[in-house]
mmCIF file with all atom_site columns, C-alpha atoms and ligand atoms in Angstrom:
data_model
loop_
_atom_site.group_PDB
_atom_site.id
_atom_site.type_symbol
_atom_site.label_atom_id
_atom_site.label_alt_id
_atom_site.label_comp_id
_atom_site.label_asym_id
_atom_site.label_entity_id
_atom_site.label_seq_id
_atom_site.pdbx_PDB_ins_code
_atom_site.Cartn_x
_atom_site.Cartn_y
_atom_site.Cartn_z
_atom_site.occupancy
_atom_site.B_iso_or_equiv
_atom_site.pdbx_formal_charge
_atom_site.auth_seq_id
_atom_site.auth_comp_id
_atom_site.auth_asym_id
_atom_site.auth_atom_id
_atom_site.pdbx_PDB_model_num
ATOM   1   C  CA  . MET H 1 1   ? 243.979 1.203   -5.001  1.00 0.00 ? 1   MET H CA  1
ATOM   2   C  CA  . ALA H 1 2   ? 243.198 -1.151  -7.905  1.00 0.00 ? 2   ALA H CA  1
ATOM   3   C  CA  . THR H 1 3   ? 239.765 -0.720  -9.633  1.00 0.00 ? 3   THR H CA  1
ATOM   4   C  CA  . LEU H 1 4   ? 237.745 -3.783  -10.003 1.00 0.00 ? 4   LEU H CA  1
ATOM   5   C  CA  . ARG H 1 5   ? 236.073 -3.798  -13.333 1.00 0.00 ? 5   ARG H CA  1
ATOM   6   C  CA  . SER H 1 6   ? 232.620 -5.544  -13.359 1.00 0.00 ? 6   SER H CA  1
ATOM   7   C  CA  . LEU H 1 7   ? 231.978 -8.474  -15.620 1.00 0.00 ? 7   LEU H CA  1
ATOM   8   C  CA  . LEU H 1 8   ? 228.357 -7.629  -15.612 1.00 0.00 ? 8   LEU H CA  1
ATOM   9   C  CA  . ALA H 1 9   ? 226.596 -4.500  -17.026 1.00 0.00 ? 9   ALA H CA  1
ATOM   10  C  CA  . LEU H 1 10  ? 223.168 -3.437  -15.744 1.00 0.00 ? 10  LEU H CA  1
ATOM   11  C  CA  . GLY H 1 11  ? 220.233 -2.697  -17.889 1.00 0.00 ? 11  GLY H CA  1
ATOM   12  C  CA  . ASN H 1 12  ? 219.683 -1.081  -21.247 1.00 0.00 ? 12  ASN H CA  1
ATOM   13  C  CA  . THR H 1 13  ? 216.829 0.371   -23.284 1.00 0.00 ? 13  THR H CA  1
ATOM   14  C  CA  . LYS H 1 14  ? 215.371 -3.183  -24.140 1.00 0.00 ? 14  LYS H CA  1
ATOM   15  C  CA  . LEU H 1 15  ? 216.216 -4.967  -20.982 1.00 0.00 ? 15  LEU H CA  1
ATOM   16  C  CA  . GLY H 1 16  ? 215.116 -2.296  -18.565 1.00 0.00 ? 16  GLY H CA  1
ATOM   17  C  CA  . GLN H 1 17  ? 216.931 -1.252  -15.486 1.00 0.00 ? 17  GLN H CA  1
ATOM   18  C  CA  . ALA H 1 18  ? 217.155 -4.385  -13.373 1.00 0.00 ? 18  ALA H CA  1
ATOM   19  C  CA  . ILE H 1 19  ? 218.492 -7.137  -15.694 1.00 0.00 ? 19  ILE H CA  1
ATOM   20  C  CA  . HIS H 1 20  ? 222.359 -7.711  -15.726 1.00 0.00 ? 20  HIS H CA  1
ATOM   21  C  CA  . HIS H 1 21  ? 224.042 -8.716  -18.870 1.00 0.00 ? 21  HIS H CA  1
ATOM   22  C  CA  . PHE H 1 22  ? 227.433 -10.099 -20.001 1.00 0.00 ? 22  PHE H CA  1
ATOM   23  C  CA  . ASP H 1 23  ? 228.540 -9.417  -23.635 1.00 0.00 ? 23  ASP H CA  1
ATOM   24  C  CA  . LEU H 1 24  ? 231.116 -10.384 -26.316 1.00 0.00 ? 24  LEU H CA  1
ATOM   25  C  CA  . GLU H 1 25  ? 231.866 -9.071  -29.751 1.00 0.00 ? 25  GLU H CA  1
ATOM   26  C  CA  . ALA H 1 26  ? 229.312 -10.326 -32.114 1.00 0.00 ? 26  ALA H CA  1
ATOM   27  C  CA  . VAL H 1 27  ? 230.285 -12.415 -35.064 1.00 0.00 ? 27  VAL H CA  1
ATOM   28  C  CA  . GLU H 1 28  ? 233.739 -13.537 -34.106 1.00 0.00 ? 28  GLU H CA  1
ATOM   29  C  CA  . THR H 1 29  ? 232.199 -15.295 -30.973 1.00 0.00 ? 29  THR H CA  1
ATOM   30  C  CA  . CYS H 1 30  ? 229.256 -16.577 -32.931 1.00 0.00 ? 30  CYS H CA  1
ATOM   31  C  CA  . PRO H 1 31  ? 230.300 -19.897 -34.528 1.00 0.00 ? 31  PRO H CA  1
ATOM   32  C  CA  . GLY H 1 32  ? 226.669 -20.857 -35.111 1.00 0.00 ? 32  GLY H CA  1
ATOM   33  C  CA  . ARG H 1 33  ? 225.746 -17.751 -36.881 1.00 0.00 ? 33  ARG H CA  1
ATOM   34  C  CA  . SER H 1 34  ? 223.810 -17.864 -40.160 1.00 0.00 ? 34  SER H CA  1
ATOM   35  C  CA  . ARG H 1 35  ? 224.070 -15.524 -43.085 1.00 0.00 ? 35  ARG H CA  1
ATOM   36  C  CA  . VAL H 1 36  ? 220.671 -14.369 -42.319 1.00 0.00 ? 36  VAL H CA  1
ATOM   37  C  CA  . CYS H 1 37  ? 221.376 -13.298 -38.699 1.00 0.00 ? 37  CYS H CA  1
ATOM   38  C  CA  . GLU H 1 38  ? 224.836 -11.885 -39.475 1.00 0.00 ? 38  GLU H CA  1
ATOM   39  C  CA  . SER H 1 39  ? 223.288 -9.707  -42.237 1.00 0.00 ? 39  SER H CA  1
ATOM   40  C  CA  . VAL H 1 40  ? 220.950 -7.929  -39.777 1.00 0.00 ? 40  VAL H CA  1
ATOM   41  C  CA  . CYS H 1 41  ? 222.965 -8.220  -36.532 1.00 0.00 ? 41  CYS H CA  1
ATOM   42  C  CA  . TYR H 1 42  ? 222.088 -5.120  -34.280 1.00 0.00 ? 42  TYR H CA  1
ATOM   43  C  CA  . ALA H 1 43  ? 225.376 -5.786  -32.372 1.00 0.00 ? 43  ALA H CA  1
ATOM   44  C  CA  . THR H 1 44  ? 227.456 -4.912  -35.326 1.00 0.00 ? 44  THR H CA  1
ATOM   45  C  CA  . ARG H 1 45  ? 225.964 -1.272  -35.592 1.00 0.00 ? 45  ARG H CA  1
ATOM   46  C  CA  . GLY H 1 46  ? 225.279 1.944   -33.765 1.00 0.00 ? 46  GLY H CA  1
ATOM   47  C  CA  . ARG H 1 47  ? 226.593 2.049   -30.228 1.00 0.00 ? 47  ARG H CA  1
ATOM   48  C  CA  . PHE H 1 48  ? 228.330 -1.321  -30.643 1.00 0.00 ? 48  PHE H CA  1
ATOM   49  C  CA  . HIS H 1 49  ? 230.666 0.362   -33.037 1.00 0.00 ? 49  HIS H CA  1
ATOM   50  C  CA  . THR H 1 50  ? 231.973 2.951   -30.506 1.00 0.00 ? 50  THR H CA  1
ATOM   51  C  CA  . GLY H 1 51  ? 235.418 2.686   -29.221 1.00 0.00 ? 51  GLY H CA  1
ATOM   52  C  CA  . LEU H 1 52  ? 234.152 2.507   -25.592 1.00 0.00 ? 52  LEU H CA  1
ATOM   53  C  CA  . VAL H 1 53  ? 231.837 -0.492  -26.221 1.00 0.00 ? 53  VAL H CA  1
ATOM   54  C  CA  . ARG H 1 54  ? 234.440 -2.280  -28.348 1.00 0.00 ? 54  ARG H CA  1
ATOM   55  C  CA  . ASN H 1 55  ? 236.929 -1.767  -25.784 1.00 0.00 ? 55  ASN H CA  1
ATOM   56  C  CA  . ARG H 1 56  ? 234.685 -3.292  -23.124 1.00 0.00 ? 56  ARG H CA  1
ATOM   57  C  CA  . LEU H 1 57  ? 233.492 -6.259  -25.226 1.00 0.00 ? 57  LEU H CA  1
ATOM   58  C  CA  . ASN H 1 58  ? 237.203 -7.106  -26.072 1.00 0.00 ? 58  ASN H CA  1
ATOM   59  C  CA  . TRP H 1 59  ? 238.043 -6.981  -22.337 1.00 0.00 ? 59  TRP H CA  1
ATOM   60  C  CA  . CYS H 1 60  ? 235.143 -9.225  -21.578 1.00 0.00 ? 60  CYS H CA  1
ATOM   61  C  CA  . LEU H 1 61  ? 236.315 -11.650 -24.325 1.00 0.00 ? 61  LEU H CA  1
ATOM   62  C  CA  . GLN H 1 62  ? 239.744 -11.841 -22.630 1.00 0.00 ? 62  GLN H CA  1
ATOM   63  C  CA  . GLN H 1 63  ? 238.111 -12.402 -19.135 1.00 0.00 ? 63  GLN H CA  1
ATOM   64  C  CA  . SER H 1 64  ? 236.050 -15.206 -20.645 1.00 0.00 ? 64  SER H CA  1
ATOM   65  C  CA  . ARG H 1 65  ? 239.216 -17.034 -21.734 1.00 0.00 ? 65  ARG H CA  1
ATOM   66  C  CA  . SER H 1 66  ? 240.617 -17.147 -18.204 1.00 0.00 ? 66  SER H CA  1
ATOM   67  C  CA  . GLN H 1 67  ? 240.309 -20.321 -16.227 1.00 0.00 ? 67  GLN H CA  1
ATOM   68  C  CA  . ASP H 1 68  ? 239.068 -18.300 -13.283 1.00 0.00 ? 68  ASP H CA  1
ATOM   69  C  CA  . PHE H 1 69  ? 236.172 -16.771 -15.327 1.00 0.00 ? 69  PHE H CA  1
ATOM   70  C  CA  . ALA H 1 70  ? 233.318 -18.748 -13.648 1.00 0.00 ? 70  ALA H CA  1
ATOM   71  C  CA  . ASP H 1 71  ? 234.790 -18.038 -10.111 1.00 0.00 ? 71  ASP H CA  1
ATOM   72  C  CA  . HIS H 1 72  ? 234.897 -14.430 -10.829 1.00 0.00 ? 72  HIS H CA  1
ATOM   73  C  CA  . MET H 1 73  ? 231.358 -14.390 -12.355 1.00 0.00 ? 73  MET H CA  1
ATOM   74  C  CA  . VAL H 1 74  ? 229.960 -16.369 -9.438  1.00 0.00 ? 74  VAL H CA  1
ATOM   75  C  CA  . SER H 1 75  ? 231.593 -14.092 -6.900  1.00 0.00 ? 75  SER H CA  1
ATOM   76  C  CA  . GLU H 1 76  ? 230.183 -10.973 -8.638  1.00 0.00 ? 76  GLU H CA  1
ATOM   77  C  CA  . ILE H 1 77  ? 226.727 -12.405 -8.805  1.00 0.00 ? 77  ILE H CA  1
ATOM   78  C  CA  . ARG H 1 78  ? 226.700 -13.318 -5.172  1.00 0.00 ? 78  ARG H CA  1
ATOM   79  C  CA  . ARG H 1 79  ? 228.389 -10.072 -3.988  1.00 0.00 ? 79  ARG H CA  1
ATOM   80  C  CA  . LYS H 1 80  ? 225.847 -7.795  -5.883  1.00 0.00 ? 80  LYS H CA  1
ATOM   81  C  CA  . GLY H 1 81  ? 222.804 -10.118 -5.098  1.00 0.00 ? 81  GLY H CA  1
ATOM   82  C  CA  . VAL H 1 82  ? 222.101 -10.292 -8.893  1.00 0.00 ? 82  VAL H CA  1
ATOM   83  C  CA  . LEU H 1 83  ? 218.656 -11.803 -9.671  1.00 0.00 ? 83  LEU H CA  1
ATOM   84  C  CA  . VAL H 1 84  ? 218.400 -12.001 -13.433 1.00 0.00 ? 84  VAL H CA  1
ATOM   85  C  CA  . VAL H 1 85  ? 221.175 -12.324 -16.072 1.00 0.00 ? 85  VAL H CA  1
ATOM   86  C  CA  . ARG H 1 86  ? 220.819 -12.105 -19.780 1.00 0.00 ? 86  ARG H CA  1
ATOM   87  C  CA  . VAL H 1 87  ? 223.868 -13.943 -21.113 1.00 0.00 ? 87  VAL H CA  1
ATOM   88  C  CA  . HIS H 1 88  ? 225.017 -12.205 -24.306 1.00 0.00 ? 88  HIS H CA  1
ATOM   89  C  CA  . VAL H 1 89  ? 223.094 -9.248  -25.471 1.00 0.00 ? 89  VAL H CA  1
ATOM   90  C  CA  . SER H 1 90  ? 225.860 -9.551  -28.125 1.00 0.00 ? 90  SER H CA  1
ATOM   91  C  CA  . GLY H 1 91  ? 228.069 -12.516 -28.754 1.00 0.00 ? 91  GLY H CA  1
ATOM   92  C  CA  . ASP H 1 92  ? 227.565 -16.218 -28.123 1.00 0.00 ? 92  ASP H CA  1
ATOM   93  C  CA  . PHE H 1 93  ? 228.906 -19.531 -26.433 1.00 0.00 ? 93  PHE H CA  1
ATOM   94  C  CA  . TYR H 1 94  ? 232.002 -19.552 -28.805 1.00 0.00 ? 94  TYR H CA  1
ATOM   95  C  CA  . ASP H 1 95  ? 233.318 -22.939 -27.701 1.00 0.00 ? 95  ASP H CA  1
ATOM   96  C  CA  . ALA H 1 96  ? 232.697 -25.867 -25.387 1.00 0.00 ? 96  ALA H CA  1
ATOM   97  C  CA  . ASP H 1 97  ? 235.030 -24.775 -22.641 1.00 0.00 ? 97  ASP H CA  1
ATOM   98  C  CA  . TYR H 1 98  ? 233.520 -21.260 -22.472 1.00 0.00 ? 98  TYR H CA  1
ATOM   99  C  CA  . ALA H 1 99  ? 229.971 -22.731 -22.412 1.00 0.00 ? 99  ALA H CA  1
ATOM   100 C  CA  . THR H 1 100 ? 231.015 -25.152 -19.580 1.00 0.00 ? 100 THR H CA  1
ATOM   101 C  CA  . GLN H 1 101 ? 232.223 -22.202 -17.519 1.00 0.00 ? 101 GLN H CA  1
ATOM   102 C  CA  . TRP H 1 102 ? 228.639 -20.786 -17.844 1.00 0.00 ? 102 TRP H CA  1
ATOM   103 C  CA  . LEU H 1 103 ? 227.250 -24.156 -17.001 1.00 0.00 ? 103 LEU H CA  1
ATOM   104 C  CA  . SER H 1 104 ? 229.255 -24.007 -13.793 1.00 0.00 ? 104 SER H CA  1
ATOM   105 C  CA  . VAL H 1 105 ? 228.105 -20.573 -12.937 1.00 0.00 ? 105 VAL H CA  1
ATOM   106 C  CA  . PHE H 1 106 ? 224.417 -21.532 -13.490 1.00 0.00 ? 106 PHE H CA  1
ATOM   107 C  CA  . ARG H 1 107 ? 224.872 -24.453 -11.202 1.00 0.00 ? 107 ARG H CA  1
ATOM   108 C  CA  . ARG H 1 108 ? 226.612 -22.427 -8.380  1.00 0.00 ? 108 ARG H CA  1
ATOM   109 C  CA  . CYS H 1 109 ? 224.071 -19.538 -8.496  1.00 0.00 ? 109 CYS H CA  1
ATOM   110 C  CA  . PRO H 1 110 ? 220.636 -21.232 -8.049  1.00 0.00 ? 110 PRO H CA  1
ATOM   111 C  CA  . VAL H 1 111 ? 219.038 -18.061 -6.811  1.00 0.00 ? 111 VAL H CA  1
ATOM   112 C  CA  . ALA H 1 112 ? 219.736 -16.129 -9.909  1.00 0.00 ? 112 ALA H CA  1
ATOM   113 C  CA  . ARG H 1 113 ? 217.863 -16.576 -13.145 1.00 0.00 ? 113 ARG H CA  1
ATOM   114 C  CA  . PHE H 1 114 ? 219.798 -16.869 -16.410 1.00 0.00 ? 114 PHE H CA  1
ATOM   115 C  CA  . TYR H 1 115 ? 218.486 -16.617 -19.855 1.00 0.00 ? 115 TYR H CA  1
ATOM   116 C  CA  . PHE H 1 116 ? 220.111 -16.601 -23.304 1.00 0.00 ? 116 PHE H CA  1
ATOM   117 C  CA  . TYR H 1 117 ? 219.431 -16.851 -27.036 1.00 0.00 ? 117 TYR H CA  1
ATOM   118 C  CA  . THR H 1 118 ? 222.036 -18.861 -28.969 1.00 0.00 ? 118 THR H CA  1
ATOM   119 C  CA  . ARG H 1 119 ? 222.869 -20.268 -32.388 1.00 0.00 ? 119 ARG H CA  1
ATOM   120 C  CA  . SER H 1 120 ? 225.647 -22.392 -30.946 1.00 0.00 ? 120 SER H CA  1
ATOM   121 C  CA  . TRP H 1 121 ? 223.186 -25.276 -30.931 1.00 0.00 ? 121 TRP H CA  1
ATOM   122 C  CA  . ARG H 1 122 ? 224.544 -25.670 -34.558 1.00 0.00 ? 122 ARG H CA  1
ATOM   123 C  CA  . VAL H 1 123 ? 228.035 -26.262 -33.236 1.00 0.00 ? 123 VAL H CA  1
ATOM   124 C  CA  . GLU H 1 124 ? 228.521 -29.987 -32.459 1.00 0.00 ? 124 GLU H CA  1
ATOM   125 C  CA  . GLU H 1 125 ? 230.827 -29.703 -29.429 1.00 0.00 ? 125 GLU H CA  1
ATOM   126 C  CA  . VAL H 1 126 ? 228.733 -26.918 -27.818 1.00 0.00 ? 126 VAL H CA  1
ATOM   127 C  CA  . ALA H 1 127 ? 225.329 -28.430 -28.226 1.00 0.00 ? 127 ALA H CA  1
ATOM   128 C  CA  . PRO H 1 128 ? 225.624 -31.098 -25.440 1.00 0.00 ? 128 PRO H CA  1
ATOM   129 C  CA  . VAL H 1 129 ? 226.710 -28.360 -22.897 1.00 0.00 ? 129 VAL H CA  1
ATOM   130 C  CA  . LEU H 1 130 ? 223.572 -26.233 -23.860 1.00 0.00 ? 130 LEU H CA  1
ATOM   131 C  CA  . ALA H 1 131 ? 221.351 -29.240 -23.400 1.00 0.00 ? 131 ALA H CA  1
ATOM   132 C  CA  . GLN H 1 132 ? 222.721 -29.573 -19.804 1.00 0.00 ? 132 GLN H CA  1
ATOM   133 C  CA  . MET H 1 133 ? 222.115 -25.947 -19.216 1.00 0.00 ? 133 MET H CA  1
ATOM   134 C  CA  . ALA H 1 134 ? 218.489 -26.220 -20.260 1.00 0.00 ? 134 ALA H CA  1
ATOM   135 C  CA  . GLU H 1 135 ? 217.880 -28.889 -17.656 1.00 0.00 ? 135 GLU H CA  1
ATOM   136 C  CA  . LEU H 1 136 ? 218.550 -26.486 -14.868 1.00 0.00 ? 136 LEU H CA  1
ATOM   137 C  CA  . ASP H 1 137 ? 215.590 -24.887 -13.006 1.00 0.00 ? 137 ASP H CA  1
ATOM   138 C  CA  . ASN H 1 138 ? 217.163 -21.504 -12.915 1.00 0.00 ? 138 ASN H CA  1
ATOM   139 C  CA  . VAL H 1 139 ? 217.983 -21.297 -16.709 1.00 0.00 ? 139 VAL H CA  1
ATOM   140 C  CA  . ARG H 1 140 ? 215.709 -20.387 -19.629 1.00 0.00 ? 140 ARG H CA  1
ATOM   141 C  CA  . ALA H 1 141 ? 217.403 -21.537 -22.960 1.00 0.00 ? 141 ALA H CA  1
ATOM   142 C  CA  . TRP H 1 142 ? 216.347 -20.232 -26.283 1.00 0.00 ? 142 TRP H CA  1
ATOM   143 C  CA  . PHE H 1 143 ? 217.729 -21.601 -29.515 1.00 0.00 ? 143 PHE H CA  1
ATOM   144 C  CA  . SER H 1 144 ? 217.819 -18.907 -32.222 1.00 0.00 ? 144 SER H CA  1
ATOM   145 C  CA  . ALA H 1 145 ? 216.687 -19.933 -35.854 1.00 0.00 ? 145 ALA H CA  1
ATOM   146 C  CA  . ASP H 1 146 ? 215.653 -18.450 -39.113 1.00 0.00 ? 146 ASP H CA  1
ATOM   147 C  CA  . VAL H 1 147 ? 214.781 -19.575 -42.664 1.00 0.00 ? 147 VAL H CA  1
ATOM   148 C  CA  . GLU H 1 148 ? 218.450 -20.591 -43.365 1.00 0.00 ? 148 GLU H CA  1
ATOM   149 C  CA  . THR H 1 149 ? 218.922 -22.743 -40.211 1.00 0.00 ? 149 THR H CA  1
ATOM   150 C  CA  . GLY H 1 150 ? 215.440 -24.174 -39.969 1.00 0.00 ? 150 GLY H CA  1
ATOM   151 C  CA  . LEU H 1 151 ? 214.049 -25.470 -36.726 1.00 0.00 ? 151 LEU H CA  1
ATOM   152 C  CA  . PRO H 1 152 ? 216.616 -27.377 -34.419 1.00 0.00 ? 152 PRO H CA  1
ATOM   153 C  CA  . ASP H 1 153 ? 215.897 -31.014 -34.546 1.00 0.00 ? 153 ASP H CA  1
ATOM   154 C  CA  . PRO H 1 154 ? 215.959 -32.635 -32.041 1.00 0.00 ? 154 PRO H CA  1
ATOM   155 C  CA  . LEU H 1 155 ? 215.071 -29.856 -29.667 1.00 0.00 ? 155 LEU H CA  1
ATOM   156 C  CA  . PRO H 1 156 ? 216.345 -30.604 -26.177 1.00 0.00 ? 156 PRO H CA  1
ATOM   157 C  CA  . GLU H 1 157 ? 213.854 -30.729 -23.248 1.00 0.00 ? 157 GLU H CA  1
ATOM   158 C  CA  . GLY H 1 158 ? 213.259 -27.263 -21.871 1.00 0.00 ? 158 GLY H CA  1
ATOM   159 C  CA  . VAL H 1 159 ? 214.492 -25.347 -24.884 1.00 0.00 ? 159 VAL H CA  1
ATOM   160 C  CA  . ARG H 1 160 ? 212.221 -22.878 -26.771 1.00 0.00 ? 160 ARG H CA  1
ATOM   161 C  CA  . VAL H 1 161 ? 212.908 -21.469 -30.154 1.00 0.00 ? 161 VAL H CA  1
ATOM   162 C  CA  . ALA H 1 162 ? 213.297 -17.784 -30.990 1.00 0.00 ? 162 ALA H CA  1
ATOM   163 C  CA  . TRP H 1 163 ? 212.722 -17.177 -34.781 1.00 0.00 ? 163 TRP H CA  1
ATOM   164 C  CA  . LEU H 1 164 ? 214.369 -14.305 -36.520 1.00 0.00 ? 164 LEU H CA  1
ATOM   165 C  CA  . GLN H 1 165 ? 212.178 -12.942 -39.429 1.00 0.00 ? 165 GLN H CA  1
ATOM   166 C  CA  . THR H 1 166 ? 213.999 -10.630 -41.867 1.00 0.00 ? 166 THR H CA  1
ATOM   167 C  CA  . GLU H 1 167 ? 211.619 -10.682 -44.923 1.00 0.00 ? 167 GLU H CA  1
ATOM   168 C  CA  . ALA H 1 168 ? 207.834 -10.043 -44.762 1.00 0.00 ? 168 ALA H CA  1
ATOM   169 C  CA  . ALA H 1 169 ? 207.092 -13.185 -46.835 1.00 0.00 ? 169 ALA H CA  1
ATOM   170 C  CA  . ASP H 1 170 ? 209.284 -15.514 -44.720 1.00 0.00 ? 170 ASP H CA  1
ATOM   171 C  CA  . LEU H 1 171 ? 207.715 -18.373 -42.974 1.00 0.00 ? 171 LEU H CA  1
ATOM   172 C  CA  . VAL H 1 172 ? 207.943 -18.074 -39.180 1.00 0.00 ? 172 VAL H CA  1
ATOM   173 C  CA  . ALA H 1 173 ? 208.033 -20.923 -36.548 1.00 0.00 ? 173 ALA H CA  1
ATOM   174 C  CA  . GLY H 1 174 ? 209.142 -21.543 -32.966 1.00 0.00 ? 174 GLY H CA  1
ATOM   175 C  CA  . HIS H 1 175 ? 207.844 -19.969 -29.849 1.00 0.00 ? 175 HIS H CA  1
ATOM   176 C  CA  . LEU H 1 176 ? 208.710 -16.288 -30.317 1.00 0.00 ? 176 LEU H CA  1
ATOM   177 C  CA  . VAL H 1 177 ? 209.488 -14.146 -33.092 1.00 0.00 ? 177 VAL H CA  1
ATOM   178 C  CA  . PHE H 1 178 ? 211.931 -11.222 -33.512 1.00 0.00 ? 178 PHE H CA  1
ATOM   179 C  CA  . ARG H 1 179 ? 211.523 -9.219  -36.699 1.00 0.00 ? 179 ARG H CA  1
ATOM   180 C  CA  . ASP H 1 180 ? 214.152 -7.211  -38.496 1.00 0.00 ? 180 ASP H CA  1
ATOM   181 C  CA  . ARG H 1 181 ? 213.248 -3.405  -38.137 1.00 0.00 ? 181 ARG H CA  1
ATOM   182 C  CA  . PRO H 1 182 ? 212.207 -2.745  -41.789 1.00 0.00 ? 182 PRO H CA  1
ATOM   183 C  CA  . ILE H 1 183 ? 209.353 -5.279  -41.572 1.00 0.00 ? 183 ILE H CA  1
ATOM   184 C  CA  . ARG H 1 184 ? 208.071 -4.531  -38.105 1.00 0.00 ? 184 ARG H CA  1
ATOM   185 C  CA  . GLN H 1 185 ? 205.206 -2.446  -39.483 1.00 0.00 ? 185 GLN H CA  1
ATOM   186 C  CA  . THR H 1 186 ? 204.044 -5.117  -41.868 1.00 0.00 ? 186 THR H CA  1
ATOM   187 C  CA  . PRO H 1 187 ? 200.893 -6.916  -40.650 1.00 0.00 ? 187 PRO H CA  1
ATOM   188 C  CA  . LEU H 1 188 ? 201.044 -10.530 -39.420 1.00 0.00 ? 188 LEU H CA  1
ATOM   189 C  CA  . PRO H 1 189 ? 198.342 -13.060 -40.067 1.00 0.00 ? 189 PRO H CA  1
ATOM   190 C  CA  . ARG H 1 190 ? 196.176 -13.317 -36.982 1.00 0.00 ? 190 ARG H CA  1
ATOM   191 C  CA  . PHE H 1 191 ? 196.154 -17.000 -36.203 1.00 0.00 ? 191 PHE H CA  1
ATOM   192 C  CA  . GLY H 1 192 ? 198.743 -19.783 -35.817 1.00 0.00 ? 192 GLY H CA  1
ATOM   193 C  CA  . LEU H 1 193 ? 201.754 -17.664 -35.175 1.00 0.00 ? 193 LEU H CA  1
ATOM   194 C  CA  . PRO H 1 194 ? 204.267 -17.725 -32.398 1.00 0.00 ? 194 PRO H CA  1
ATOM   195 C  CA  . MET H 1 195 ? 204.242 -14.738 -30.072 1.00 0.00 ? 195 MET H CA  1
ATOM   196 C  CA  . LEU H 1 196 ? 205.840 -11.532 -31.464 1.00 0.00 ? 196 LEU H CA  1
ATOM   197 C  CA  . CYS H 1 197 ? 208.202 -9.839  -29.084 1.00 0.00 ? 197 CYS H CA  1
ATOM   198 C  CA  . PRO H 1 198 ? 206.140 -6.837  -27.641 1.00 0.00 ? 198 PRO H CA  1
ATOM   199 C  CA  . THR H 1 199 ? 209.109 -4.403  -27.853 1.00 0.00 ? 199 THR H CA  1
ATOM   200 C  CA  . GLU H 1 200 ? 208.667 -4.640  -31.558 1.00 0.00 ? 200 GLU H CA  1
ATOM   201 C  CA  . THR H 1 201 ? 204.926 -3.847  -31.767 1.00 0.00 ? 201 THR H CA  1
ATOM   202 C  CA  . PRO H 1 202 ? 203.259 -0.482  -31.733 1.00 0.00 ? 202 PRO H CA  1
ATOM   203 C  CA  . VAL H 1 203 ? 201.096 -1.515  -28.685 1.00 0.00 ? 203 VAL H CA  1
ATOM   204 C  CA  . GLY H 1 204 ? 204.236 -2.793  -26.746 1.00 0.00 ? 204 GLY H CA  1
ATOM   205 C  CA  . GLN H 1 205 ? 206.022 0.368   -27.386 1.00 0.00 ? 205 GLN H CA  1
ATOM   206 C  CA  . ARG H 1 206 ? 203.066 2.481   -26.340 1.00 0.00 ? 206 ARG H CA  1
ATOM   207 C  CA  . ARG H 1 207 ? 202.975 0.433   -23.177 1.00 0.00 ? 207 ARG H CA  1
ATOM   208 C  CA  . LYS H 1 208 ? 206.769 0.767   -22.643 1.00 0.00 ? 208 LYS H CA  1
ATOM   209 C  CA  . VAL H 1 209 ? 207.293 -2.841  -22.485 1.00 0.00 ? 209 VAL H CA  1
ATOM   210 C  CA  . ASN H 1 210 ? 210.838 -4.058  -21.811 1.00 0.00 ? 210 ASN H CA  1
ATOM   211 C  CA  . CYS H 1 211 ? 212.226 -7.454  -20.886 1.00 0.00 ? 211 CYS H CA  1
ATOM   212 C  CA  . GLY H 1 212 ? 212.151 -6.508  -17.188 1.00 0.00 ? 212 GLY H CA  1
ATOM   213 C  CA  . ASN H 1 213 ? 208.381 -5.952  -17.056 1.00 0.00 ? 213 ASN H CA  1
ATOM   214 C  CA  . CYS H 1 214 ? 207.543 -8.566  -19.778 1.00 0.00 ? 214 CYS H CA  1
ATOM   215 C  CA  . GLY H 1 215 ? 209.338 -11.559 -18.413 1.00 0.00 ? 215 GLY H CA  1
ATOM   216 C  CA  . HIS H 1 216 ? 208.248 -13.918 -21.271 1.00 0.00 ? 216 HIS H CA  1
ATOM   217 C  CA  . CYS H 1 217 ? 211.773 -15.093 -22.016 1.00 0.00 ? 217 CYS H CA  1
ATOM   218 C  CA  . TRP H 1 218 ? 213.114 -15.420 -18.418 1.00 0.00 ? 218 TRP H CA  1
ATOM   219 C  CA  . LYS H 1 219 ? 210.182 -15.997 -16.020 1.00 0.00 ? 219 LYS H CA  1
ATOM   220 C  CA  . ALA H 1 220 ? 208.070 -18.391 -17.910 1.00 0.00 ? 220 ALA H CA  1
HETATM 221 S  S1  . SF4 I 2 .   ? 209.267 -11.316 -25.470 1.00 0.00 ? 301 SF4 I S1  1
HETATM 222 FE FE1 . SF4 I 2 .   ? 209.495 -10.110 -23.560 1.00 0.00 ? 301 SF4 I FE1 1
HETATM 223 S  S2  . SF4 I 2 .   ? 211.267 -10.926 -22.383 1.00 0.00 ? 301 SF4 I S2  1
HETATM 224 FE FE2 . SF4 I 2 .   ? 211.355 -11.746 -24.546 1.00 0.00 ? 301 SF4 I FE2 1
HETATM 225 S  S3  . SF4 I 2 .   ? 212.769 -10.392 -25.664 1.00 0.00 ? 301 SF4 I S3  1
HETATM 226 FE FE3 . SF4 I 2 .   ? 210.636 -9.614  -25.977 1.00 0.00 ? 301 SF4 I FE3 1
HETATM 227 S  S4  . SF4 I 2 .   ? 210.234 -8.163  -24.313 1.00 0.00 ? 301 SF4 I S4  1
HETATM 228 FE FE4 . SF4 I 2 .   ? 212.206 -9.323  -23.775 1.00 0.00 ? 301 SF4 I FE4 1
#
């Protein structure tokens, strides 16, 4: 009997155990990447370098290029009763056709909640599709930014900005800050800053915060 391989994986250390995710190889599927994000990308290191993970990401990329990708994804989400999907722990919306397949999935699965961080807002043909995604009630869209990209302008309705800080002296902006590991222990000024992802703070780590029990990026 043929084995059906799942498009979605379930959970990881950061997401917790209840959030599904679909992933692609980082960098080659990230046309909007900056030099800053590529230089610190977690998805080019560690377990992402193992043969098993690379094989899976490559398989996912092939699936994503199929004209049936959205149909297969919708069918899997419905069959499994999936409630929350992080689109791309690694990888990004690499072109307009692929982004449009996800737009179709979002529209056809109104019960599920989808969220993503993307730098493809910097890619002219993908940006309008992202703006359509952000209009949907079941989608939480985050545009990723850093000192190199600056803030997205204009920012489509419903989109929030996730800022990557890689140097302690960097300015930060947007609605949420992720910090590169070496600077996570450096103090932040107390006022006027966006929220810091709690998985990167000592208090959040003591409280065992993960995306499932935090919810800031996908519930709010
Ligand atoms: S703010 Fe909360 S939901 Fe967002 S990435 Fe951090 S832990 Fe996850």
